[in-house]
Structure formats: structure tokens, C-alpha cells
Amino acid sequence: MRAWQRFRHHPPALVGLGIIVTFLVLAFAAPLISPYDPNAQDLSVAIQGPSGSHWLGTDQLGRDIATRLMYGTRISLLIGVLAVAIGLVVGVPLGVVAGYYGGWADMAVSRFADMLFAFTSILLALTLVAVLGVSLQNVIIAVGISVIPVIVRLVRSSVLSLREEPFVEAARALGAGDLRIIVRHVFRNALTPVLVHATLSIGVSILLAAGLGFLGLGVQSPTAEWGTMLGEGRQFIFSAPHLTAFPGIAIFLAILAFNLLGDGLRDALDPRMSTTERPAG
């Protein structure tokens, strides 16, 4: 409850949460809000600007941009959430094992993370998509794998500091096994930075998936996805800038929202990191 009270008094985080909720409402209520099919083509109204019948205009195939943005929200958020979930499912256990046991386990996990860190996120995702093939599932896997090394490093560093804490030593002296110590003492106290980073990573994953879509290696048309819409509209950027402006704004708002939410969660869950309590400079 105290964390919620601190979160409520963090205006930027509430703004971020509001934006995310708005996106979710638009995504699930899209069939009720828009009368158009997101993939229906009508060349007679192609590349029209915003109007009463088409709030955000139409694209080069006469498809309603507002409708495609709403349906695209489903895909973009799905990629972001599932990619981070993959990163957590793989990265958290590896980080815990490396940080708690050390030795050869730490060396093996650290070298695995270093291998992934040798590539930038976009290059790693591009390589994986090129190997696996272009599809929604493979985009999620590629983006999820790019999240793993950061999660591993974060969890490992947290566990390294926690395993020497007095409460862990006390539990070990009382005869608690490694699994019990990890689950009840170490991981619970390492959960805050993991949750914060996971929230921030959703925005990064959305951006990465949009980058793949923009390059033509992400979700393929006619499926509506923000990056793919951005890539399709780039050839009309001067004659019909609304084709790229509105998907770009959607991507910007989503990333901003998750960053604001992550910052608010950090301050709410760890009051020592509150912006009001940090030393100047």
C-alpha cells in the first residue's frame, strides 16, 4: 500500500499509465470504435488527409489509418510484452544461478551474456530474423533474445550483493537450503530492479520491433503494425506526411509511457531512489 501511495503522487508515472490504458482500450475496442476493416482497400480514397470520415486519413491503398493504428496497437504491445517475458523467463534464472553460485556457473553464464552483448540489439534481432525467417513469432523470439543479456547482468549483480547480506547468512546458518534461500530471500529482494527494468524494456522492445518492421523484416503487410506502417509510408513522406507521422507518434507515445511508468515504479518500490531524495548533481 505504501508503494501505491508513492506511485499515486508521481504525476509523470500516472501520465504514463494513462497513456498505456488508453492504448489498451483502443486496441480491444477497435471493432466498436471504427466502422472500417483494417485491411480493406479502397483505391478511390487512397492517400487522403484527415477528414470527418477518416480521422487520420488513408494510406496508399485507401485503408483507414486510425483503424490500422488501433489494430496495430495489439501487435506492437503483444510483441513488447511477450519479448520481455522471454527475456525474464530465460534471463532471471541464469542471472540468479550466476550470482548465487559463482565459479564455473558464473563464468559460463557471463560468457553467454557477453556473446549476446557483442551485437547491438538491432543487429542481433536482424541476424536472428534472417536465420529464423520473417514472421510475427520469429520477431517476438528475436526481440526477446535481445532482452536476455541485460536481464542476466541486472539479476546477477543484484544477487551478488544480496547473497552476502546478514539475513541470507542467518538463513543459511539455520539450515535453509539453497532453493529456499534463493526464492524466499534473494530473489524477492532482487525483484524491484527486475520489475522496473522489465517495464522499461517493453518500450525498447516495441521500438526494436518497429525498426524491424520499418526495414521490412518485421510483421508483414497487410497485418497492421506500427513499424510496418511507418516503412510503407516512407516513400510518401513529403507528399503525404500523415502516413508516417501518426505511426511515429504512436511509437513515441508508447515508449514515453513505459519509460514514465518504469521511472514511477522505481521511485515507488525503492523510495531511496526517489527523484526528490536524490542529491543534486
PDB file of C-alpha atoms in Angstrom:
ATOM      1  CA  MET A   1       0.000   0.000   0.000  1.00  0.00           C
ATOM      2  CA  ARG A   2       2.851   2.410   0.733  1.00  0.00           C
ATOM      3  CA  ALA A   3       4.275   1.758  -2.713  1.00  0.00           C
ATOM      4  CA  TRP A   4       0.886   2.561  -4.248  1.00  0.00           C
ATOM      5  CA  GLN A   5       0.668   5.779  -2.262  1.00  0.00           C
ATOM      6  CA  ARG A   6       4.093   6.842  -3.526  1.00  0.00           C
ATOM      7  CA  PHE A   7       3.125   5.870  -7.055  1.00  0.00           C
ATOM      8  CA  ARG A   8      -0.087   7.939  -6.859  1.00  0.00           C
ATOM      9  CA  HIS A   9       1.962  11.008  -6.005  1.00  0.00           C
ATOM     10  CA  HIS A  10       4.217  10.590  -9.033  1.00  0.00           C
ATOM     11  CA  PRO A  11       2.445  12.630 -11.786  1.00  0.00           C
ATOM     12  CA  PRO A  12       4.662  11.539 -14.722  1.00  0.00           C
ATOM     13  CA  ALA A  13       4.052   7.876 -13.854  1.00  0.00           C
ATOM     14  CA  LEU A  14       0.293   8.470 -13.787  1.00  0.00           C
ATOM     15  CA  VAL A  15       0.545  10.109 -17.207  1.00  0.00           C
ATOM     16  CA  GLY A  16       2.429   7.080 -18.498  1.00  0.00           C
ATOM     17  CA  LEU A  17      -0.122   4.707 -17.000  1.00  0.00           C
ATOM     18  CA  GLY A  18      -2.923   6.755 -18.540  1.00  0.00           C
ATOM     19  CA  ILE A  19      -1.361   6.545 -21.996  1.00  0.00           C
ATOM     20  CA  ILE A  20      -0.917   2.781 -21.687  1.00  0.00           C
ATOM     21  CA  VAL A  21      -4.517   2.306 -20.537  1.00  0.00           C
ATOM     22  CA  THR A  22      -5.685   4.430 -23.468  1.00  0.00           C
ATOM     23  CA  PHE A  23      -3.734   2.263 -25.889  1.00  0.00           C
ATOM     24  CA  LEU A  24      -5.224  -0.882 -24.337  1.00  0.00           C
ATOM     25  CA  VAL A  25      -8.767   0.481 -24.613  1.00  0.00           C
ATOM     26  CA  LEU A  26      -8.227   1.449 -28.253  1.00  0.00           C
ATOM     27  CA  ALA A  27      -6.702  -1.949 -29.016  1.00  0.00           C
ATOM     28  CA  PHE A  28      -9.526  -4.018 -27.536  1.00  0.00           C
ATOM     29  CA  ALA A  29     -12.366  -1.678 -28.508  1.00  0.00           C
ATOM     30  CA  ALA A  30     -11.154  -1.085 -32.076  1.00  0.00           C
ATOM     31  CA  PRO A  31     -14.048  -3.055 -33.680  1.00  0.00           C
ATOM     32  CA  LEU A  32     -16.532  -0.951 -31.700  1.00  0.00           C
ATOM     33  CA  ILE A  33     -14.846   2.393 -32.338  1.00  0.00           C
ATOM     34  CA  SER A  34     -14.075   2.107 -36.047  1.00  0.00           C
ATOM     35  CA  PRO A  35     -16.507   1.015 -38.775  1.00  0.00           C
ATOM     36  CA  TYR A  36     -13.649   0.073 -41.119  1.00  0.00           C
ATOM     37  CA  ASP A  37     -11.811  -3.158 -41.745  1.00  0.00           C
ATOM     38  CA  PRO A  38      -8.083  -2.503 -41.112  1.00  0.00           C
ATOM     39  CA  ASN A  39      -7.118  -4.439 -44.248  1.00  0.00           C
ATOM     40  CA  ALA A  40      -9.952  -3.352 -46.560  1.00  0.00           C
ATOM     41  CA  GLN A  41      -8.631  -1.489 -49.617  1.00  0.00           C
ATOM     42  CA  ASP A  42     -10.436   1.347 -51.390  1.00  0.00           C
ATOM     43  CA  LEU A  43      -8.218   2.944 -54.013  1.00  0.00           C
ATOM     44  CA  SER A  44     -10.828   5.637 -54.695  1.00  0.00           C
ATOM     45  CA  VAL A  45      -9.910   7.294 -51.376  1.00  0.00           C
ATOM     46  CA  ALA A  46      -6.178   6.499 -51.374  1.00  0.00           C
ATOM     47  CA  ILE A  47      -3.761   8.947 -49.707  1.00  0.00           C
ATOM     48  CA  GLN A  48      -6.351  11.332 -48.330  1.00  0.00           C
ATOM     49  CA  GLY A  49      -5.634  13.606 -45.385  1.00  0.00           C
ATOM     50  CA  PRO A  50      -7.555  13.612 -42.122  1.00  0.00           C
ATOM     51  CA  SER A  51     -11.277  14.181 -42.586  1.00  0.00           C
ATOM     52  CA  GLY A  52     -14.595  13.563 -40.910  1.00  0.00           C
ATOM     53  CA  SER A  53     -14.913  10.100 -42.422  1.00  0.00           C
ATOM     54  CA  HIS A  54     -11.261   9.173 -41.931  1.00  0.00           C
ATOM     55  CA  TRP A  55      -9.986  10.870 -38.763  1.00  0.00           C
ATOM     56  CA  LEU A  56      -6.287  10.331 -39.521  1.00  0.00           C
ATOM     57  CA  GLY A  57      -6.582   9.986 -43.288  1.00  0.00           C
ATOM     58  CA  THR A  58      -5.992   6.983 -45.547  1.00  0.00           C
ATOM     59  CA  ASP A  59      -2.868   5.252 -46.805  1.00  0.00           C
ATOM     60  CA  GLN A  60      -1.701   4.440 -50.338  1.00  0.00           C
ATOM     61  CA  LEU A  61      -4.217   1.591 -50.582  1.00  0.00           C
ATOM     62  CA  GLY A  62      -7.150   3.555 -49.204  1.00  0.00           C
ATOM     63  CA  ARG A  63      -7.051   1.851 -45.789  1.00  0.00           C
ATOM     64  CA  ASP A  64      -8.145   3.889 -42.781  1.00  0.00           C
ATOM     65  CA  ILE A  65      -5.023   4.865 -40.828  1.00  0.00           C
ATOM     66  CA  ALA A  66      -6.802   5.371 -37.494  1.00  0.00           C
ATOM     67  CA  THR A  67      -8.243   1.853 -37.711  1.00  0.00           C
ATOM     68  CA  ARG A  68      -4.893   0.336 -38.613  1.00  0.00           C
ATOM     69  CA  LEU A  69      -3.215   2.170 -35.740  1.00  0.00           C
ATOM     70  CA  MET A  70      -5.739   0.783 -33.275  1.00  0.00           C
ATOM     71  CA  TYR A  71      -5.376  -2.759 -34.546  1.00  0.00           C
ATOM     72  CA  GLY A  72      -1.611  -2.252 -34.769  1.00  0.00           C
ATOM     73  CA  THR A  73      -1.579  -1.435 -31.067  1.00  0.00           C
ATOM     74  CA  ARG A  74      -2.486  -5.056 -30.372  1.00  0.00           C
ATOM     75  CA  ILE A  75       0.506  -6.352 -32.323  1.00  0.00           C
ATOM     76  CA  SER A  76       3.027  -3.810 -31.007  1.00  0.00           C
ATOM     77  CA  LEU A  77       2.053  -4.270 -27.347  1.00  0.00           C
ATOM     78  CA  LEU A  78       1.918  -8.049 -27.797  1.00  0.00           C
ATOM     79  CA  ILE A  79       5.458  -8.063 -29.180  1.00  0.00           C
ATOM     80  CA  GLY A  80       6.705  -5.821 -26.364  1.00  0.00           C
ATOM     81  CA  VAL A  81       5.143  -7.852 -23.551  1.00  0.00           C
ATOM     82  CA  LEU A  82       5.974 -11.316 -24.910  1.00  0.00           C
ATOM     83  CA  ALA A  83       9.533 -10.338 -25.822  1.00  0.00           C
ATOM     84  CA  VAL A  84      10.172  -9.100 -22.279  1.00  0.00           C
ATOM     85  CA  ALA A  85       8.519 -12.237 -20.912  1.00  0.00           C
ATOM     86  CA  ILE A  86      11.006 -14.346 -22.896  1.00  0.00           C
ATOM     87  CA  GLY A  87      13.840 -12.232 -21.538  1.00  0.00           C
ATOM     88  CA  LEU A  88      12.617 -12.724 -17.967  1.00  0.00           C
ATOM     89  CA  VAL A  89      11.945 -16.461 -18.251  1.00  0.00           C
ATOM     90  CA  VAL A  90      15.444 -17.100 -19.596  1.00  0.00           C
ATOM     91  CA  GLY A  91      17.453 -14.262 -18.073  1.00  0.00           C
ATOM     92  CA  VAL A  92      16.264 -14.329 -14.452  1.00  0.00           C
ATOM     93  CA  PRO A  93      17.177 -17.984 -13.702  1.00  0.00           C
ATOM     94  CA  LEU A  94      20.534 -17.588 -15.453  1.00  0.00           C
ATOM     95  CA  GLY A  95      21.297 -14.410 -13.519  1.00  0.00           C
ATOM     96  CA  VAL A  96      20.304 -15.979 -10.208  1.00  0.00           C
ATOM     97  CA  VAL A  97      22.453 -19.059 -10.795  1.00  0.00           C
ATOM     98  CA  ALA A  98      25.442 -16.967 -11.886  1.00  0.00           C
ATOM     99  CA  GLY A  99      25.179 -14.542  -8.982  1.00  0.00           C
ATOM    100  CA  TYR A 100      24.403 -17.017  -6.208  1.00  0.00           C
ATOM    101  CA  TYR A 101      26.735 -19.903  -7.032  1.00  0.00           C
ATOM    102  CA  GLY A 102      29.573 -18.074  -8.778  1.00  0.00           C
ATOM    103  CA  GLY A 103      32.507 -20.162 -10.012  1.00  0.00           C
ATOM    104  CA  TRP A 104      32.118 -22.027 -13.290  1.00  0.00           C
ATOM    105  CA  ALA A 105      28.382 -21.305 -13.429  1.00  0.00           C
ATOM    106  CA  ASP A 106      29.043 -17.576 -13.231  1.00  0.00           C
ATOM    107  CA  MET A 107      31.748 -17.825 -15.871  1.00  0.00           C
ATOM    108  CA  ALA A 108      29.555 -19.793 -18.298  1.00  0.00           C
ATOM    109  CA  VAL A 109      26.545 -17.508 -17.915  1.00  0.00           C
ATOM    110  CA  SER A 110      28.661 -14.359 -18.101  1.00  0.00           C
ATOM    111  CA  ARG A 111      30.373 -15.538 -21.301  1.00  0.00           C
ATOM    112  CA  PHE A 112      26.951 -16.321 -22.802  1.00  0.00           C
ATOM    113  CA  ALA A 113      25.761 -12.809 -21.944  1.00  0.00           C
ATOM    114  CA  ASP A 114      28.971 -11.309 -23.306  1.00  0.00           C
ATOM    115  CA  MET A 115      28.445 -13.171 -26.561  1.00  0.00           C
ATOM    116  CA  LEU A 116      24.995 -11.626 -26.940  1.00  0.00           C
ATOM    117  CA  PHE A 117      26.321  -8.223 -25.872  1.00  0.00           C
ATOM    118  CA  ALA A 118      28.835  -8.393 -28.730  1.00  0.00           C
ATOM    119  CA  PHE A 119      25.934  -7.466 -31.015  1.00  0.00           C
ATOM    120  CA  THR A 120      23.820  -4.362 -30.708  1.00  0.00           C
ATOM    121  CA  SER A 121      20.155  -5.141 -30.061  1.00  0.00           C
ATOM    122  CA  ILE A 122      19.027  -4.257 -33.584  1.00  0.00           C
ATOM    123  CA  LEU A 123      21.889  -6.210 -35.192  1.00  0.00           C
ATOM    124  CA  LEU A 124      21.186  -9.251 -33.036  1.00  0.00           C
ATOM    125  CA  ALA A 125      17.484  -9.092 -33.875  1.00  0.00           C
ATOM    126  CA  LEU A 126      18.224  -8.668 -37.590  1.00  0.00           C
ATOM    127  CA  THR A 127      20.550 -11.676 -37.530  1.00  0.00           C
ATOM    128  CA  LEU A 128      18.028 -13.865 -35.727  1.00  0.00           C
ATOM    129  CA  VAL A 129      15.177 -12.876 -38.054  1.00  0.00           C
ATOM    130  CA  ALA A 130      17.393 -13.578 -41.060  1.00  0.00           C
ATOM    131  CA  VAL A 131      18.124 -17.056 -39.679  1.00  0.00           C
ATOM    132  CA  LEU A 132      14.644 -17.905 -38.385  1.00  0.00           C
ATOM    133  CA  GLY A 133      12.623 -16.254 -41.142  1.00  0.00           C
ATOM    134  CA  VAL A 134      10.213 -13.336 -41.209  1.00  0.00           C
ATOM    135  CA  SER A 135       7.062 -13.867 -39.142  1.00  0.00           C
ATOM    136  CA  LEU A 136       5.358 -12.470 -36.052  1.00  0.00           C
ATOM    137  CA  GLN A 137       6.517 -15.393 -33.919  1.00  0.00           C
ATOM    138  CA  ASN A 138      10.129 -15.035 -35.038  1.00  0.00           C
ATOM    139  CA  VAL A 139      10.083 -11.275 -34.436  1.00  0.00           C
ATOM    140  CA  ILE A 140       8.935 -11.911 -30.851  1.00  0.00           C
ATOM    141  CA  ILE A 141      11.668 -14.528 -30.364  1.00  0.00           C
ATOM    142  CA  ALA A 142      14.362 -12.300 -31.898  1.00  0.00           C
ATOM    143  CA  VAL A 143      13.423  -9.278 -29.799  1.00  0.00           C
ATOM    144  CA  GLY A 144      13.075 -11.464 -26.694  1.00  0.00           C
ATOM    145  CA  ILE A 145      16.576 -12.902 -27.115  1.00  0.00           C
ATOM    146  CA  SER A 146      17.977  -9.375 -27.417  1.00  0.00           C
ATOM    147  CA  VAL A 147      16.500  -8.604 -23.971  1.00  0.00           C
ATOM    148  CA  ILE A 148      18.118 -11.606 -22.247  1.00  0.00           C
ATOM    149  CA  PRO A 149      21.703 -10.351 -21.696  1.00  0.00           C
ATOM    150  CA  VAL A 150      20.619  -7.160 -19.940  1.00  0.00           C
ATOM    151  CA  ILE A 151      18.299  -9.120 -17.630  1.00  0.00           C
ATOM    152  CA  VAL A 152      21.089 -11.590 -16.869  1.00  0.00           C
ATOM    153  CA  ARG A 153      23.530  -8.826 -15.950  1.00  0.00           C
ATOM    154  CA  LEU A 154      20.980  -6.984 -13.825  1.00  0.00           C
ATOM    155  CA  VAL A 155      19.876 -10.046 -11.850  1.00  0.00           C
ATOM    156  CA  ARG A 156      23.438 -11.299 -11.429  1.00  0.00           C
ATOM    157  CA  SER A 157      24.651  -8.005  -9.970  1.00  0.00           C
ATOM    158  CA  SER A 158      21.683  -7.820  -7.588  1.00  0.00           C
ATOM    159  CA  VAL A 159      22.142 -11.396  -6.386  1.00  0.00           C
ATOM    160  CA  LEU A 160      25.898 -10.908  -5.925  1.00  0.00           C
ATOM    161  CA  SER A 161      25.243  -8.119  -3.448  1.00  0.00           C
ATOM    162  CA  LEU A 162      22.363  -9.871  -1.709  1.00  0.00           C
ATOM    163  CA  ARG A 163      23.990 -13.253  -1.125  1.00  0.00           C
ATOM    164  CA  GLU A 164      26.403 -11.731   1.411  1.00  0.00           C
ATOM    165  CA  GLU A 165      23.706  -9.913   3.389  1.00  0.00           C
ATOM    166  CA  PRO A 166      23.269 -10.876   7.064  1.00  0.00           C
ATOM    167  CA  PHE A 167      19.722 -12.171   6.579  1.00  0.00           C
ATOM    168  CA  VAL A 168      20.971 -14.622   3.926  1.00  0.00           C
ATOM    169  CA  GLU A 169      23.799 -15.761   6.185  1.00  0.00           C
ATOM    170  CA  ALA A 170      21.318 -16.201   9.032  1.00  0.00           C
ATOM    171  CA  ALA A 171      19.013 -18.327   6.868  1.00  0.00           C
ATOM    172  CA  ARG A 172      21.972 -20.447   5.784  1.00  0.00           C
ATOM    173  CA  ALA A 173      23.074 -20.888   9.424  1.00  0.00           C
ATOM    174  CA  LEU A 174      19.567 -22.064  10.328  1.00  0.00           C
ATOM    175  CA  GLY A 175      19.861 -24.836   7.773  1.00  0.00           C
ATOM    176  CA  ALA A 176      17.836 -23.395   4.907  1.00  0.00           C
ATOM    177  CA  GLY A 177      18.637 -24.971   1.540  1.00  0.00           C
ATOM    178  CA  ASP A 178      19.859 -23.041  -1.481  1.00  0.00           C
ATOM    179  CA  LEU A 179      16.483 -23.158  -3.241  1.00  0.00           C
ATOM    180  CA  ARG A 180      14.655 -21.792  -0.192  1.00  0.00           C
ATOM    181  CA  ILE A 181      17.226 -19.028   0.270  1.00  0.00           C
ATOM    182  CA  ILE A 182      17.077 -18.072  -3.408  1.00  0.00           C
ATOM    183  CA  VAL A 183      13.292 -17.984  -3.595  1.00  0.00           C
ATOM    184  CA  ARG A 184      12.404 -16.524  -0.194  1.00  0.00           C
ATOM    185  CA  HIS A 185      15.317 -14.206   0.483  1.00  0.00           C
ATOM    186  CA  VAL A 186      17.456 -13.422  -2.547  1.00  0.00           C
ATOM    187  CA  PHE A 187      15.004 -13.220  -5.460  1.00  0.00           C
ATOM    188  CA  ARG A 188      12.300 -11.389  -3.501  1.00  0.00           C
ATOM    189  CA  ASN A 189      14.751  -8.625  -2.665  1.00  0.00           C
ATOM    190  CA  ALA A 190      16.083  -8.513  -6.239  1.00  0.00           C
ATOM    191  CA  LEU A 191      12.587  -8.230  -7.686  1.00  0.00           C
ATOM    192  CA  THR A 192      12.317  -4.429  -7.626  1.00  0.00           C
ATOM    193  CA  PRO A 193      15.055  -3.630 -10.181  1.00  0.00           C
ATOM    194  CA  VAL A 194      13.840  -6.520 -12.348  1.00  0.00           C
ATOM    195  CA  LEU A 195      10.268  -5.179 -12.452  1.00  0.00           C
ATOM    196  CA  VAL A 196      11.461  -1.668 -13.212  1.00  0.00           C
ATOM    197  CA  HIS A 197      13.782  -2.798 -15.979  1.00  0.00           C
ATOM    198  CA  ALA A 198      11.119  -5.093 -17.444  1.00  0.00           C
ATOM    199  CA  THR A 199       8.735  -2.148 -17.703  1.00  0.00           C
ATOM    200  CA  LEU A 200      11.355  -0.024 -19.436  1.00  0.00           C
ATOM    201  CA  SER A 201      12.257  -2.933 -21.726  1.00  0.00           C
ATOM    202  CA  ILE A 202       8.719  -3.165 -23.082  1.00  0.00           C
ATOM    203  CA  GLY A 203       9.148   0.267 -24.651  1.00  0.00           C
ATOM    204  CA  VAL A 204      12.575  -0.682 -26.029  1.00  0.00           C
ATOM    205  CA  SER A 205      11.133  -3.917 -27.466  1.00  0.00           C
ATOM    206  CA  ILE A 206       8.325  -2.013 -29.179  1.00  0.00           C
ATOM    207  CA  LEU A 207      10.915   0.296 -30.744  1.00  0.00           C
ATOM    208  CA  LEU A 208      13.072  -2.634 -31.832  1.00  0.00           C
ATOM    209  CA  ALA A 209      10.112  -4.451 -33.393  1.00  0.00           C
ATOM    210  CA  ALA A 210       9.092  -1.227 -35.137  1.00  0.00           C
ATOM    211  CA  GLY A 211      12.629  -0.931 -36.508  1.00  0.00           C
ATOM    212  CA  LEU A 212      12.408  -4.435 -37.939  1.00  0.00           C
ATOM    213  CA  GLY A 213       9.027  -3.619 -39.453  1.00  0.00           C
ATOM    214  CA  PHE A 214      10.379  -0.408 -40.954  1.00  0.00           C
ATOM    215  CA  LEU A 215      13.175  -2.397 -42.643  1.00  0.00           C
ATOM    216  CA  GLY A 216      10.680  -4.923 -43.987  1.00  0.00           C
ATOM    217  CA  LEU A 217      11.857  -7.723 -41.687  1.00  0.00           C
ATOM    218  CA  GLY A 218       9.138  -7.453 -39.067  1.00  0.00           C
ATOM    219  CA  VAL A 219       5.423  -8.112 -39.176  1.00  0.00           C
ATOM    220  CA  GLN A 220       4.415  -8.314 -42.824  1.00  0.00           C
ATOM    221  CA  SER A 221       1.629  -6.402 -44.550  1.00  0.00           C
ATOM    222  CA  PRO A 222      -1.358  -6.459 -44.640  1.00  0.00           C
ATOM    223  CA  THR A 223      -1.154  -7.059 -40.859  1.00  0.00           C
ATOM    224  CA  ALA A 224      -1.278  -3.667 -39.158  1.00  0.00           C
ATOM    225  CA  GLU A 225       1.839  -2.916 -37.089  1.00  0.00           C
ATOM    226  CA  TRP A 226       3.295   0.491 -36.340  1.00  0.00           C
ATOM    227  CA  GLY A 227       6.780  -0.120 -37.751  1.00  0.00           C
ATOM    228  CA  THR A 228       5.428  -1.729 -40.907  1.00  0.00           C
ATOM    229  CA  MET A 229       3.057   1.212 -41.407  1.00  0.00           C
ATOM    230  CA  LEU A 230       5.991   3.571 -40.970  1.00  0.00           C
ATOM    231  CA  GLY A 231       8.017   1.687 -43.565  1.00  0.00           C
ATOM    232  CA  GLU A 232       5.164   1.612 -46.074  1.00  0.00           C
ATOM    233  CA  GLY A 233       4.609   5.345 -45.775  1.00  0.00           C
ATOM    234  CA  ARG A 234       8.220   6.498 -46.106  1.00  0.00           C
ATOM    235  CA  GLN A 235       8.030   6.824 -49.895  1.00  0.00           C
ATOM    236  CA  PHE A 236       5.201   9.352 -49.418  1.00  0.00           C
ATOM    237  CA  ILE A 237       6.884  11.264 -46.604  1.00  0.00           C
ATOM    238  CA  PHE A 238       6.850  14.572 -48.497  1.00  0.00           C
ATOM    239  CA  SER A 239       3.597  14.225 -50.457  1.00  0.00           C
ATOM    240  CA  ALA A 240       1.568  12.635 -47.640  1.00  0.00           C
ATOM    241  CA  PRO A 241       3.434  13.071 -44.338  1.00  0.00           C
ATOM    242  CA  HIS A 242       0.465  11.830 -42.301  1.00  0.00           C
ATOM    243  CA  LEU A 243       1.277   8.265 -43.411  1.00  0.00           C
ATOM    244  CA  THR A 244       4.450   8.315 -41.332  1.00  0.00           C
ATOM    245  CA  ALA A 245       3.593  10.981 -38.773  1.00  0.00           C
ATOM    246  CA  PHE A 246       0.798   9.129 -36.987  1.00  0.00           C
ATOM    247  CA  PRO A 247       2.548   5.732 -36.652  1.00  0.00           C
ATOM    248  CA  GLY A 248       5.660   7.599 -35.494  1.00  0.00           C
ATOM    249  CA  ILE A 249       3.658   9.464 -32.869  1.00  0.00           C
ATOM    250  CA  ALA A 250       2.126   6.183 -31.664  1.00  0.00           C
ATOM    251  CA  ILE A 251       5.586   4.619 -31.267  1.00  0.00           C
ATOM    252  CA  PHE A 252       6.862   7.724 -29.472  1.00  0.00           C
ATOM    253  CA  LEU A 253       3.931   7.801 -27.051  1.00  0.00           C
ATOM    254  CA  ALA A 254       4.225   4.084 -26.252  1.00  0.00           C
ATOM    255  CA  ILE A 255       7.938   4.342 -25.471  1.00  0.00           C
ATOM    256  CA  LEU A 256       7.405   7.513 -23.451  1.00  0.00           C
ATOM    257  CA  ALA A 257       4.574   5.900 -21.481  1.00  0.00           C
ATOM    258  CA  PHE A 258       6.585   2.833 -20.469  1.00  0.00           C
ATOM    259  CA  ASN A 259       9.589   4.985 -19.561  1.00  0.00           C
ATOM    260  CA  LEU A 260       7.434   7.195 -17.337  1.00  0.00           C
ATOM    261  CA  LEU A 261       5.771   4.152 -15.781  1.00  0.00           C
ATOM    262  CA  GLY A 262       9.125   2.474 -15.147  1.00  0.00           C
ATOM    263  CA  ASP A 263      10.502   5.616 -13.523  1.00  0.00           C
ATOM    264  CA  GLY A 264       7.445   5.827 -11.290  1.00  0.00           C
ATOM    265  CA  LEU A 265       7.701   2.165 -10.297  1.00  0.00           C
ATOM    266  CA  ARG A 266      11.356   2.640  -9.388  1.00  0.00           C
ATOM    267  CA  ASP A 267      10.559   5.537  -7.086  1.00  0.00           C
ATOM    268  CA  ALA A 268       7.514   3.796  -5.603  1.00  0.00           C
ATOM    269  CA  LEU A 269       9.180   0.446  -4.934  1.00  0.00           C
ATOM    270  CA  ASP A 270      12.508   1.888  -3.790  1.00  0.00           C
ATOM    271  CA  PRO A 271      11.938   5.249  -2.070  1.00  0.00           C
ATOM    272  CA  ARG A 272      15.727   5.696  -1.673  1.00  0.00           C
ATOM    273  CA  MET A 273      15.811   6.278  -5.451  1.00  0.00           C
ATOM    274  CA  SER A 274      13.094   8.930  -5.391  1.00  0.00           C
ATOM    275  CA  THR A 275      13.903  11.973  -7.508  1.00  0.00           C
ATOM    276  CA  THR A 276      13.015  14.170  -4.552  1.00  0.00           C
ATOM    277  CA  GLU A 277      15.597  12.421  -2.391  1.00  0.00           C
ATOM    278  CA  ARG A 278      18.495  12.207  -4.815  1.00  0.00           C
ATOM    279  CA  PRO A 279      21.444  14.513  -4.178  1.00  0.00           C
ATOM    280  CA  ALA A 280      21.850  17.328  -6.653  1.00  0.00           C
ATOM    281  CA  GLY A 281      24.384  16.852  -9.415  1.00  0.00           C
TER     282      GLY A 281
END
